[in-house]
PDB file of C-alpha atoms and ligand atoms in Angstrom:
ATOM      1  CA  UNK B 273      21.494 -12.098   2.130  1.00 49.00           C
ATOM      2  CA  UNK B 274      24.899 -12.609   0.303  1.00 47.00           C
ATOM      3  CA  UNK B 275      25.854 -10.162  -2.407  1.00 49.00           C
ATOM      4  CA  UNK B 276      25.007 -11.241  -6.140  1.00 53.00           C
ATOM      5  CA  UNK B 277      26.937 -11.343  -9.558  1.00 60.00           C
ATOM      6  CA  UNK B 278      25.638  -8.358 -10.712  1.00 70.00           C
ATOM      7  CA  UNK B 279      23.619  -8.673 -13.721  1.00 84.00           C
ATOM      8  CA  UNK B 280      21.433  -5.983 -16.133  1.00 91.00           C
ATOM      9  CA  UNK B 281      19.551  -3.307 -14.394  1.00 93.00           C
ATOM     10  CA  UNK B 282      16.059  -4.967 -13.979  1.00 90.00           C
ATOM     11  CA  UNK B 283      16.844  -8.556 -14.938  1.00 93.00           C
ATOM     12  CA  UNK B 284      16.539 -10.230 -11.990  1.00 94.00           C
ATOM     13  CA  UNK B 285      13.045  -8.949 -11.284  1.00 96.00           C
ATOM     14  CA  UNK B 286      11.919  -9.720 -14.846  1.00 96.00           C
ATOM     15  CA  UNK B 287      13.272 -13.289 -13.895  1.00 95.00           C
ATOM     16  CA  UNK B 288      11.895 -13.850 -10.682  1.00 95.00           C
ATOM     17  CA  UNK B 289       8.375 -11.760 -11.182  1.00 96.00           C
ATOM     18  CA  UNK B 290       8.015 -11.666 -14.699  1.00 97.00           C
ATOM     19  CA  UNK B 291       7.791  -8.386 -16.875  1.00 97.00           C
ATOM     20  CA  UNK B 292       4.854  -7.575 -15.575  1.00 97.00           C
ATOM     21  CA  UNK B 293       5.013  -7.328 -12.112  1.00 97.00           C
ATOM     22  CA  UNK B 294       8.583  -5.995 -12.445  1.00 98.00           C
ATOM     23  CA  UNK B 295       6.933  -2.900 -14.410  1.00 98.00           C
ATOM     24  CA  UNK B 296       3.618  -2.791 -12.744  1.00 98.00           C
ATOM     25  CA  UNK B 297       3.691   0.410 -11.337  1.00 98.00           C
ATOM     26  CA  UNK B 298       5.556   2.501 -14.133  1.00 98.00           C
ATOM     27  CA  UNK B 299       2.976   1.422 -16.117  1.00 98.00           C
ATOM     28  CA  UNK B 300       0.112   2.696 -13.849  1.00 98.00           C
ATOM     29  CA  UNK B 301       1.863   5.436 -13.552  1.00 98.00           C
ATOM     30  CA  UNK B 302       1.702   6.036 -17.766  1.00 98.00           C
ATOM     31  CA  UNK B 303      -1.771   5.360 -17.370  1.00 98.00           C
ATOM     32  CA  UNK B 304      -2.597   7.856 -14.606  1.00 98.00           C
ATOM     33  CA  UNK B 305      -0.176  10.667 -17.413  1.00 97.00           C
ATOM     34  CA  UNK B 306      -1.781   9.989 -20.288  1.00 96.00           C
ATOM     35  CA  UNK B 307      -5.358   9.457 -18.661  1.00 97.00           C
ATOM     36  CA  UNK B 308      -5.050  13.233 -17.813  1.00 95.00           C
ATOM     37  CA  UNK B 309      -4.117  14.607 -20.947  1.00 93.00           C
ATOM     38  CA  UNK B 310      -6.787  12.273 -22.577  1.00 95.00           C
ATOM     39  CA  UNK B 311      -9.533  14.056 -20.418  1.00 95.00           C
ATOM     40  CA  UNK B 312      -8.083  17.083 -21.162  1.00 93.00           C
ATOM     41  CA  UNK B 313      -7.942  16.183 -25.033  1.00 92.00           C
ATOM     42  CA  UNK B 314     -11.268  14.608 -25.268  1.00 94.00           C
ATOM     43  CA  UNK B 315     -13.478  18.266 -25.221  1.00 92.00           C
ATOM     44  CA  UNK B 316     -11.006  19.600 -27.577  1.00 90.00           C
ATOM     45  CA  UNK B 317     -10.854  16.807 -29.761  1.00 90.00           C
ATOM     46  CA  UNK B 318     -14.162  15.142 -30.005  1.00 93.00           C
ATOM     47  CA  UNK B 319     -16.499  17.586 -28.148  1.00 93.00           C
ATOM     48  CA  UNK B 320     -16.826  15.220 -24.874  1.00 94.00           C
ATOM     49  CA  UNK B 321     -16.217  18.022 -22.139  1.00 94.00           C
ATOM     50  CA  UNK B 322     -15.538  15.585 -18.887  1.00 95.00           C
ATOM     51  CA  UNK B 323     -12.989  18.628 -18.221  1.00 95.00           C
ATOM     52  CA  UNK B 324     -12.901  21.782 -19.014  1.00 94.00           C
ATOM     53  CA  UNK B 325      -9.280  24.155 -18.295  1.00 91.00           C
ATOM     54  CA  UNK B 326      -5.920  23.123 -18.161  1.00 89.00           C
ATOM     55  CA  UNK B 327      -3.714  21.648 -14.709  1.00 88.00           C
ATOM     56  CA  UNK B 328      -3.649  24.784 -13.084  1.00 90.00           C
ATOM     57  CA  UNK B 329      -7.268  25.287 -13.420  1.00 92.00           C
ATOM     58  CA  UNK B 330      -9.386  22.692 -14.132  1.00 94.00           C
ATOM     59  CA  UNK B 331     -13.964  21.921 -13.398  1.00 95.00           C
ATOM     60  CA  UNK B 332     -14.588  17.994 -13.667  1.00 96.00           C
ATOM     61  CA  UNK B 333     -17.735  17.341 -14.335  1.00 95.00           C
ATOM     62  CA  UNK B 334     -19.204  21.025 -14.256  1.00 92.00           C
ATOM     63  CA  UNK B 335     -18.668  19.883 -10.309  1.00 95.00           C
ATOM     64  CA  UNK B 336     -15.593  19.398  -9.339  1.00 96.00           C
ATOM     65  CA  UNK B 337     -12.802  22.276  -9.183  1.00 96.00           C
ATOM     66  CA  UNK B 338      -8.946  21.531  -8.772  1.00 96.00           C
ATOM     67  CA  UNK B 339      -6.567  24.558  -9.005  1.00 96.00           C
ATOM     68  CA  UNK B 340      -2.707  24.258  -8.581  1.00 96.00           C
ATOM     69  CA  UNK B 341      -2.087  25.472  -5.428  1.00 96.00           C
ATOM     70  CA  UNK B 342       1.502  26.857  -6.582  1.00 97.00           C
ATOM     71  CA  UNK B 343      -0.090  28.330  -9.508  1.00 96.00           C
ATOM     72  CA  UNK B 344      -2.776  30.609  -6.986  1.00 95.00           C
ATOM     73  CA  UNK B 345       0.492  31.587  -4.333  1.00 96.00           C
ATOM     74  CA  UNK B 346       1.921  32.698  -7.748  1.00 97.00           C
ATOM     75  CA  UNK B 347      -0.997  34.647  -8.786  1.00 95.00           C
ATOM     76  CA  UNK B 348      -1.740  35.777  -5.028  1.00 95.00           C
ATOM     77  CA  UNK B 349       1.801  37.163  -4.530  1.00 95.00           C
ATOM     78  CA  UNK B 350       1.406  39.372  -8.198  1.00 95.00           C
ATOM     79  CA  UNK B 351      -1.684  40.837  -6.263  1.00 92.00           C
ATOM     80  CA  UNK B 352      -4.516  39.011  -7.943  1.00 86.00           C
ATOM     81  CA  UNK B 353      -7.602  37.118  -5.746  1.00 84.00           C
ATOM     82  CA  UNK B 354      -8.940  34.404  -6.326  1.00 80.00           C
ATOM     83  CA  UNK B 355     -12.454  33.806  -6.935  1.00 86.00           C
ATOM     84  CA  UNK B 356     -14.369  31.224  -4.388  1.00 88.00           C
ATOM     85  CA  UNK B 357     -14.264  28.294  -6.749  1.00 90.00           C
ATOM     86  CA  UNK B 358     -10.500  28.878  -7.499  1.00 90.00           C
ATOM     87  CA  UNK B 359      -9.974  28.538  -3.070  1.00 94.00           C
ATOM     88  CA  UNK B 360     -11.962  25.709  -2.825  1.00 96.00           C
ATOM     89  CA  UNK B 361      -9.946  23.691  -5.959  1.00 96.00           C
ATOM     90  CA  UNK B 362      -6.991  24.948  -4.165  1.00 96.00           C
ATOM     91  CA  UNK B 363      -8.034  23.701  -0.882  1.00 97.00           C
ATOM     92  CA  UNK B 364      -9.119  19.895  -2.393  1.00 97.00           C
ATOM     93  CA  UNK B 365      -5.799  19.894  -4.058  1.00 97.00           C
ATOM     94  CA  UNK B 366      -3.371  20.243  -1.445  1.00 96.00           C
ATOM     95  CA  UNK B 367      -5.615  18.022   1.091  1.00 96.00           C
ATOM     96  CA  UNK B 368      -4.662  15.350  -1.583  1.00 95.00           C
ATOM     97  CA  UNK B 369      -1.117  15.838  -2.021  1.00 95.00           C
ATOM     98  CA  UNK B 370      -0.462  16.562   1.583  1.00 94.00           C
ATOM     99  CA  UNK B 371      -2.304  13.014   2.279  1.00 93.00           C
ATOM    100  CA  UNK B 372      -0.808  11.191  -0.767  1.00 94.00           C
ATOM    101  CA  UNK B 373       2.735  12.878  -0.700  1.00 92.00           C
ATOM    102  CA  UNK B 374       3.451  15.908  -2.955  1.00 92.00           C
ATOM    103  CA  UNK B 375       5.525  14.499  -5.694  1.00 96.00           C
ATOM    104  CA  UNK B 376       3.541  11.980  -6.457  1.00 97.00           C
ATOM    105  CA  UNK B 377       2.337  15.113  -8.696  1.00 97.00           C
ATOM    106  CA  UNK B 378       5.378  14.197 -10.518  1.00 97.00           C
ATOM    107  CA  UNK B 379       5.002  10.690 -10.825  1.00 97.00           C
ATOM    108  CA  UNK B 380       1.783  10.330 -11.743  1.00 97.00           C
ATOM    109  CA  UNK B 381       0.641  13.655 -13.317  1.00 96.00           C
ATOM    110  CA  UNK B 382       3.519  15.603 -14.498  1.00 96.00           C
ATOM    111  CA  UNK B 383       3.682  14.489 -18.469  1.00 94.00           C
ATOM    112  CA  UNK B 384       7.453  16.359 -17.899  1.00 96.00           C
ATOM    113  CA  UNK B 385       8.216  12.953 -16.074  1.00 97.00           C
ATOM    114  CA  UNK B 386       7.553  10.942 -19.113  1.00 97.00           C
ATOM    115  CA  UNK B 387      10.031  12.685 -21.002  1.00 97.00           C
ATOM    116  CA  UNK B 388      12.889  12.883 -18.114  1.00 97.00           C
ATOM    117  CA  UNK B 389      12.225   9.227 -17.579  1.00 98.00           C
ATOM    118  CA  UNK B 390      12.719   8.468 -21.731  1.00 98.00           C
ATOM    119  CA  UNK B 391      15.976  10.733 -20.924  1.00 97.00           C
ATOM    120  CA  UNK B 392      17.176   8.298 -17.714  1.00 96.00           C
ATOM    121  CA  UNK B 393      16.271   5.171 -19.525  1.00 97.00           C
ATOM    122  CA  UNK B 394      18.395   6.780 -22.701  1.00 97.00           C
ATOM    123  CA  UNK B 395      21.534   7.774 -20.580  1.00 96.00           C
ATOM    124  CA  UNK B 396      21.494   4.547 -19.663  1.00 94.00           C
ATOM    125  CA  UNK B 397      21.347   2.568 -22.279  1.00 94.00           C
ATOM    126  CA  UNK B 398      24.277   4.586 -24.032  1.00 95.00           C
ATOM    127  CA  UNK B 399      26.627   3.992 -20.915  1.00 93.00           C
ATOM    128  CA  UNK B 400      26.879   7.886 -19.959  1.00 92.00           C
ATOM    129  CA  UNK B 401      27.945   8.604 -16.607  1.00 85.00           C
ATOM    130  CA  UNK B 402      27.227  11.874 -15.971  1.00 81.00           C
ATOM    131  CA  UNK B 403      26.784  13.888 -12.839  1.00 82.00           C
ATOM    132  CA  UNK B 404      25.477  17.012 -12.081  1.00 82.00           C
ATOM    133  CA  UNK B 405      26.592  20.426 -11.514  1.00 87.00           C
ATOM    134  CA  UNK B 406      24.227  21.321  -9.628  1.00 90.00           C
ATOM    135  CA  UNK B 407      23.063  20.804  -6.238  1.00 93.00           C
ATOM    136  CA  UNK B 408      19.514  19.125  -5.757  1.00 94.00           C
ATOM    137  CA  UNK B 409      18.980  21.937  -3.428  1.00 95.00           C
ATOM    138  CA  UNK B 410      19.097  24.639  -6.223  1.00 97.00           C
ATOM    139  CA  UNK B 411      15.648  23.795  -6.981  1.00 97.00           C
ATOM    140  CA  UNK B 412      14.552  25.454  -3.667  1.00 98.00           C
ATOM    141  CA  UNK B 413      16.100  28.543  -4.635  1.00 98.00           C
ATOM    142  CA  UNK B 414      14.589  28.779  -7.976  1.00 98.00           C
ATOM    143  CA  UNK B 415      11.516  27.649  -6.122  1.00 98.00           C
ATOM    144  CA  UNK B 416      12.229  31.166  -4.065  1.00 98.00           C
ATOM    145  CA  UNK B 417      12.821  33.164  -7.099  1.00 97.00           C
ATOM    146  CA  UNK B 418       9.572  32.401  -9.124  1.00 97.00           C
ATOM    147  CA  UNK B 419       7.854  33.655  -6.077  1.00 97.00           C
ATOM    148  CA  UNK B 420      10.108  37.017  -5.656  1.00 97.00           C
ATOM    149  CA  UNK B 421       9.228  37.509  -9.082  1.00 97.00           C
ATOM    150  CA  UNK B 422       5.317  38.265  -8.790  1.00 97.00           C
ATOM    151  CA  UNK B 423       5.200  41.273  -6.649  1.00 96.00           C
ATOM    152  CA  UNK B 424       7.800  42.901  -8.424  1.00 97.00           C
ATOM    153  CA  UNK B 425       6.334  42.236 -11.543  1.00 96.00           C
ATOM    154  CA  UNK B 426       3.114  41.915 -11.352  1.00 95.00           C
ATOM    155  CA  UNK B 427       3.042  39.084 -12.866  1.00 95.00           C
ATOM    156  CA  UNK B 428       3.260  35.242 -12.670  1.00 94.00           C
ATOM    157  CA  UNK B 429       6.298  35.240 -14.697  1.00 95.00           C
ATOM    158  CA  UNK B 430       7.487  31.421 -14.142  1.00 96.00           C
ATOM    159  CA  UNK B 431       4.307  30.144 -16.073  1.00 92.00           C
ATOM    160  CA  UNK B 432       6.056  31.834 -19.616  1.00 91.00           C
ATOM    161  CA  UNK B 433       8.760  29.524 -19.128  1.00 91.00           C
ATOM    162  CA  UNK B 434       7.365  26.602 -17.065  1.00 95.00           C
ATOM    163  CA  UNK B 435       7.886  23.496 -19.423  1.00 94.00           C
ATOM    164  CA  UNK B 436       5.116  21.688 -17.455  1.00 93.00           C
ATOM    165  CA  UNK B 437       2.572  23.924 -18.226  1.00 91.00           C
ATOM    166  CA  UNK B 438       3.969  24.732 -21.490  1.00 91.00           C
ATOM    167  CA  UNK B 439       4.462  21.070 -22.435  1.00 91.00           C
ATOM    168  CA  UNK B 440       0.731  20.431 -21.404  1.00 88.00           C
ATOM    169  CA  UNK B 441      -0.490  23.679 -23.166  1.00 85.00           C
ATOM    170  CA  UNK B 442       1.223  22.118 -26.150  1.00 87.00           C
ATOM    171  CA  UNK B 443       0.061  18.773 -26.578  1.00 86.00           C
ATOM    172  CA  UNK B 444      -3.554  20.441 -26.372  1.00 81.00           C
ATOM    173  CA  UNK B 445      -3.075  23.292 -28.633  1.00 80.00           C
ATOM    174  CA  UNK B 446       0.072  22.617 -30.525  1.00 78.00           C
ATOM    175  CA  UNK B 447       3.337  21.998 -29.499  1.00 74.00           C
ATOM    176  CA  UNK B 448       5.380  25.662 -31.226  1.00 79.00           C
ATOM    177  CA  UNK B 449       8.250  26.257 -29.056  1.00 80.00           C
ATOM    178  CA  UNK B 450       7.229  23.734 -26.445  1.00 86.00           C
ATOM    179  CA  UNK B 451       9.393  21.149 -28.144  1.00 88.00           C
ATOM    180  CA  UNK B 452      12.182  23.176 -28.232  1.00 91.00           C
ATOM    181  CA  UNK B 453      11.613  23.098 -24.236  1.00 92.00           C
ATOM    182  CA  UNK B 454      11.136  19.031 -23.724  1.00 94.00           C
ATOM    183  CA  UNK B 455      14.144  18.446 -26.394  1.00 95.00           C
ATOM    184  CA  UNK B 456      16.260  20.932 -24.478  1.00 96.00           C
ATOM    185  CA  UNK B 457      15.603  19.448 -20.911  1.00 97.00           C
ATOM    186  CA  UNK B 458      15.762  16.040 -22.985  1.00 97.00           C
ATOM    187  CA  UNK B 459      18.994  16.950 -24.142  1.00 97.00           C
ATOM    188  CA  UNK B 460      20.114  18.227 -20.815  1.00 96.00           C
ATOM    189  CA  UNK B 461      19.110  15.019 -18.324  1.00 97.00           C
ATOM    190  CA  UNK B 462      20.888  12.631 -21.085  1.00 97.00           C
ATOM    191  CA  UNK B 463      24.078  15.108 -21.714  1.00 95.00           C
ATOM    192  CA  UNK B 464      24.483  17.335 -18.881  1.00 94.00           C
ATOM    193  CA  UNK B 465      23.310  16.414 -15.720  1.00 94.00           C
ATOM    194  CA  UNK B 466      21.688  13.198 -14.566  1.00 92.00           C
ATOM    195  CA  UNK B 467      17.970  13.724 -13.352  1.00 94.00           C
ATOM    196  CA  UNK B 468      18.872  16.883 -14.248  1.00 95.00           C
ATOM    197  CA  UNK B 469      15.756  18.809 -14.569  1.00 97.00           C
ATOM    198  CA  UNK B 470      13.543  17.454 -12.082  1.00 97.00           C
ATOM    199  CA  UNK B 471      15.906  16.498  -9.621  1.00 96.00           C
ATOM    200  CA  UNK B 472      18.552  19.433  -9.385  1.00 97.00           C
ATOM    201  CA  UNK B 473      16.281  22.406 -11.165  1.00 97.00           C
ATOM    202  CA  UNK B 474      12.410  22.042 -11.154  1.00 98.00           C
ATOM    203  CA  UNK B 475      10.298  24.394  -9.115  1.00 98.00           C
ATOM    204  CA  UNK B 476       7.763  23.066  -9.365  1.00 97.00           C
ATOM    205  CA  UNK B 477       9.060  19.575  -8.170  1.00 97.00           C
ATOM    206  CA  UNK B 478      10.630  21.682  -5.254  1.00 98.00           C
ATOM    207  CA  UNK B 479       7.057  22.641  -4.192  1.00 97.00           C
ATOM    208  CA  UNK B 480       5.508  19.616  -4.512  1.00 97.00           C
ATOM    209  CA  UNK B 481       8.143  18.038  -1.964  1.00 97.00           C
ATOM    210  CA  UNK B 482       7.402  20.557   0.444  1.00 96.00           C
ATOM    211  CA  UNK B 483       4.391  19.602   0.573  1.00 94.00           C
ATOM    212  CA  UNK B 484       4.752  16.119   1.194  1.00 92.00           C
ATOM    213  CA  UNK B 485       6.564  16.382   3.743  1.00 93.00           C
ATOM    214  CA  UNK B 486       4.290  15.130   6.437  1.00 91.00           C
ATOM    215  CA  UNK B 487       2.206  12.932   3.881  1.00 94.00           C
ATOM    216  CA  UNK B 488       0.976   9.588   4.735  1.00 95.00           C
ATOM    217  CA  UNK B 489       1.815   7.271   1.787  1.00 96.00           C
ATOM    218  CA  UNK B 490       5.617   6.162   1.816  1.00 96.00           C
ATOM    219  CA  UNK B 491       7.218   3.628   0.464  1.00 97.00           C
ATOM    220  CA  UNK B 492       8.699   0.982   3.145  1.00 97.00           C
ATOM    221  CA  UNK B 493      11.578  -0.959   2.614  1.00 97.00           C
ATOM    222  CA  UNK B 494       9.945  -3.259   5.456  1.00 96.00           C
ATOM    223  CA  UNK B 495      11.940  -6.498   4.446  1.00 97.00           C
ATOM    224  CA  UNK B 496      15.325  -4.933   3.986  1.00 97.00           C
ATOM    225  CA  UNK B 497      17.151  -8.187   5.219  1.00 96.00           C
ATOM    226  CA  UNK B 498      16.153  -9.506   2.163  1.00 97.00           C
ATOM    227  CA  UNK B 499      18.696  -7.247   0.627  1.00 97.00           C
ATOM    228  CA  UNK B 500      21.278  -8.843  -1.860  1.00 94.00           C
ATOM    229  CA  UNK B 501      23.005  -5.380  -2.791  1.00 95.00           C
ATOM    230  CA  UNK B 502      22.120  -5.307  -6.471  1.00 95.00           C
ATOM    231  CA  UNK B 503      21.651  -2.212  -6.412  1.00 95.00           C
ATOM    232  CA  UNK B 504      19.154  -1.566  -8.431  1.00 96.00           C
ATOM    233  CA  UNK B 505      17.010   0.478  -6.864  1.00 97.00           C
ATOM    234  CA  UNK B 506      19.540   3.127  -6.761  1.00 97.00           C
ATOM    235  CA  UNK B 507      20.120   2.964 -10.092  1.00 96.00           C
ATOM    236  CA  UNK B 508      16.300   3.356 -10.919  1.00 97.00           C
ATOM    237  CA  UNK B 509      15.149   5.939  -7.885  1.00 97.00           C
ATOM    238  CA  UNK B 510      14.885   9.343  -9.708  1.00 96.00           C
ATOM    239  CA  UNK B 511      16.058  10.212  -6.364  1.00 96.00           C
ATOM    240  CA  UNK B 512      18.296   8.093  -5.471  1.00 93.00           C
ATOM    241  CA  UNK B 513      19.784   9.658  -1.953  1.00 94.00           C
ATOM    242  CA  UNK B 514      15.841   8.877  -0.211  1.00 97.00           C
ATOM    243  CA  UNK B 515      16.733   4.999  -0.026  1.00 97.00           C
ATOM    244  CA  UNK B 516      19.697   4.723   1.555  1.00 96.00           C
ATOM    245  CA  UNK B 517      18.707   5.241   4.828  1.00 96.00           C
ATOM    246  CA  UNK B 518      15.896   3.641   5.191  1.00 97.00           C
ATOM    247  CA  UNK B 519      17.502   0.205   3.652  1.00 97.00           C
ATOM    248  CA  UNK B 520      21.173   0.345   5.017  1.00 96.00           C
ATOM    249  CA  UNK B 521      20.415   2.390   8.362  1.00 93.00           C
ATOM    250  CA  UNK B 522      19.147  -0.913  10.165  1.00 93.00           C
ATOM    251  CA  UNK B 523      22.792  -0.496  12.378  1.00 93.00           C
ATOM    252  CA  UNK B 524      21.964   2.701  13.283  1.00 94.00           C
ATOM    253  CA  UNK B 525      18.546   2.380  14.631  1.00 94.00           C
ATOM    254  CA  UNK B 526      16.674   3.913  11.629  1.00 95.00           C
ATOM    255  CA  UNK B 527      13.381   2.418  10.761  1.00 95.00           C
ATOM    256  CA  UNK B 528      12.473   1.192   6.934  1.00 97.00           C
ATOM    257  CA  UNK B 529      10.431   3.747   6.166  1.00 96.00           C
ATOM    258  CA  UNK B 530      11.630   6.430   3.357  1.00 96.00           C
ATOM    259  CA  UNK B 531      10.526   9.349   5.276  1.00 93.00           C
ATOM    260  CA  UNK B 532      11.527  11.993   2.636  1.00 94.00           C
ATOM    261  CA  UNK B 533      10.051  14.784   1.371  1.00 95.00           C
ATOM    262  CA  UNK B 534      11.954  14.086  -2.411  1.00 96.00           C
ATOM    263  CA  UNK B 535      10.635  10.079  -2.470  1.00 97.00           C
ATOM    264  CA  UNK B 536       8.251  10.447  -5.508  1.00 97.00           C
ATOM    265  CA  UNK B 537       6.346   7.079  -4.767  1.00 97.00           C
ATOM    266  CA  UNK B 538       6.588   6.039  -8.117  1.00 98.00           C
ATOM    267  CA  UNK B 539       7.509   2.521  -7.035  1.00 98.00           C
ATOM    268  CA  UNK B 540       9.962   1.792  -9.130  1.00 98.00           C
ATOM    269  CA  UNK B 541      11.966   0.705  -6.182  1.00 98.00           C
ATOM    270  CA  UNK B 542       9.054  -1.620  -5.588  1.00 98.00           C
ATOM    271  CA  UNK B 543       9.206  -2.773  -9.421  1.00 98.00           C
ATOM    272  CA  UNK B 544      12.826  -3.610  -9.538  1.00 98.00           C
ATOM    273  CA  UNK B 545      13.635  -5.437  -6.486  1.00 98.00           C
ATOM    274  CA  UNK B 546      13.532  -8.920  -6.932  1.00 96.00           C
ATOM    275  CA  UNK B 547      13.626  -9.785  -3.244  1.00 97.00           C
ATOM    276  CA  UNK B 548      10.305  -7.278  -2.935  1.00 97.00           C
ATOM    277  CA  UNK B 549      12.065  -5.252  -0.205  1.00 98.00           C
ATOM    278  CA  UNK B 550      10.299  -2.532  -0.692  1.00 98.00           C
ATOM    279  CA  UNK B 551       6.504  -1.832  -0.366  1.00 97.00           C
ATOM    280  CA  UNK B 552       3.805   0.788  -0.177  1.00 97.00           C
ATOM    281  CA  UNK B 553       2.633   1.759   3.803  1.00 96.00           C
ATOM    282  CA  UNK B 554       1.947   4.780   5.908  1.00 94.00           C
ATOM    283  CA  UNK B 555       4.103   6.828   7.935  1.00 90.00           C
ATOM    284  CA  UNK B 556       2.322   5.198  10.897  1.00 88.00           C
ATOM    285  CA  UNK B 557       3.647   1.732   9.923  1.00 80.00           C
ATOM    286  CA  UNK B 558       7.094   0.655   8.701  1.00 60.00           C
TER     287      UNK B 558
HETATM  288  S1  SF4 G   5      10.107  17.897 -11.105  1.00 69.99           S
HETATM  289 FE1  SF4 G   5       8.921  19.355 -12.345  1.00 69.99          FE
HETATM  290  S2  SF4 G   5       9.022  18.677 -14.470  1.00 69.99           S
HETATM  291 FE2  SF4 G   5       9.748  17.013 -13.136  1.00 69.99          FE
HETATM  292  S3  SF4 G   5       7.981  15.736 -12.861  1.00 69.99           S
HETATM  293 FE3  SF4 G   5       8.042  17.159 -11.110  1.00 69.99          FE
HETATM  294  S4  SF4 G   5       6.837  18.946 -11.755  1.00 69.99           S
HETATM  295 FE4  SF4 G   5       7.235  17.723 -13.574  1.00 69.99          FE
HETATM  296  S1  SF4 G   6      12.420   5.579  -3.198  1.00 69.99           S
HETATM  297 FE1  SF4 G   6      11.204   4.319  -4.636  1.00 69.99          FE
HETATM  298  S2  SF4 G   6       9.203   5.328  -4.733  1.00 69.99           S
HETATM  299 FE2  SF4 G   6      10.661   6.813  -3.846  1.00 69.99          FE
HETATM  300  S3  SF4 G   6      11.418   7.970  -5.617  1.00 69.99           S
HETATM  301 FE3  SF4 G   6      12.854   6.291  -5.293  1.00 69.99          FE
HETATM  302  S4  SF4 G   6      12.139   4.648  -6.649  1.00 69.99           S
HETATM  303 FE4  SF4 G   6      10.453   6.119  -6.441  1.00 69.99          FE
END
């Protein structure tokens, strides 16, 4: 399709599909968040135990056992063992993410994402263009070095300083220093370096894609000759170097499908495209 006048980031979805469609799945997204940290809060709060632990370690139900499965390499590498019930969370965890993609921990979980999105939507609105000086690959090598760390130390020394677990430790018992943590990473994605923290520097992001990598929910930019170059979806992709591919490489025999590790599925791309290019499939469809 012919290129457009461009207008505001968003408007001609909220045109064509109305506000709610255009934001549908940012705000299931908020609802899967704070749906987490509500089950979390509830036993604390008002004595209704649905779950008891925190995201690395967590029993639904007095049944069901999830455990972060970078969390247990961590503690396996500073020479602790899990018990049995710690393996088998493990074990239901990854079969999830390595179905459902890895970072759609950070999407949909992650309550880091809600404050890194506030800090995109902020740079925006104030007109900063800002780059980064960092390469997105540095958060493999931090990845690396949280996981040097344990043998030497004996220790799993990331989780001191790991502002998801912190932030999430805070909001149950009391934020302390944790806000000095989300306002500095805050600070930093608005100031410093756009998508700063989870797309240049986050560990635990950088695990998550690995994960992923072979998942089977993608996003599909099946009807990419509906394409009118707005834009927008690289404007709104957290990371924005997954799409091009995928929706420009028709020429050079690529299929539509966003086969990349670092795709989030957040479906924002899905939200903001007024021509509904993009959709959610399976890496055996396109
Ligand atoms: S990259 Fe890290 S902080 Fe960001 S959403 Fe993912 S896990 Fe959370
Ligand atoms: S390609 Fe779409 S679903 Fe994937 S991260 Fe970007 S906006 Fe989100």
């Amino acid at each position: 399709m012919a290129a457009q006048e461009k207008t505001a980031l968003g408007q001609q979805a909220n045109e064509k599909k109305g506000w709610l469609r255009a934001h549908k799945w940012l705000i299931l997204r908020r609802i899967s968040q704070l749906s987490i940290l509500a089950l979390f809060l509830a036993g604390p709060l008002f004595g209704v135990w649905i779950v008891t632990g925190n995201m690395a370690s967590s029993l639904t139900l007095d049944i069901l056992p999830l455990s972060d499965p970078y969390v247990m390499l961590q503690a396996l590498m500073s020479g602790n063992l899990p018990v049995m019930e710690g393996l088998i969370g493990v074990v239901i965890v990854l079969a999830f993410y390595l179905l459902i993609g890895g970072r759609v921990y950070c999407s949909w979980m992650c309550p880091v994402n809600i404050v890194t999105d506030a800090a995109a939507w902020t740079r925006r609105k104030l007109g900063l263009k800002v780059s980064s000086p960092f390469s997105r690959n540095t958060r493999y090598w931090l990845l690396g070095l949280t996981l040097i760390l344990p043998p030497i130390t004996g220790a799993i020394v990331w989780e001191l300083f790991n502002p998801v677990s912190l932030m999430f430790r805070g909001i149950i018992f009391g934020m302390g220093w944790a806000w000095m943590v989300i306002i500095a990473i805050f600070m930093f994605d608005v100031f410093i370096s756009q998508r700063g923290w989870c797309g240049h520097l986050c560990p635990v992001g950088a695990f998550y894609s690995l994960l992923g990598t072979k998942s089977l929910l993608r996003v599909s930019a099946s009807r990419r000759d509906q394409c009118d170059d707005c834009n927008d979806c690289f404007v709104i992709c957290p990371e924005p170097k997954v799409i091009r591919p995928a929706l420009k490489g028709a020429d050079k025999g690529i299929g539509p499908l966003i086969d990349e590790m670092n795709c989030t599925n957040c479906g924002r791309c899905i939200d903001i495209c007024d021509e509904d290019v993009f959709s959610f499939s399976s890496r055996f469809k396109s």
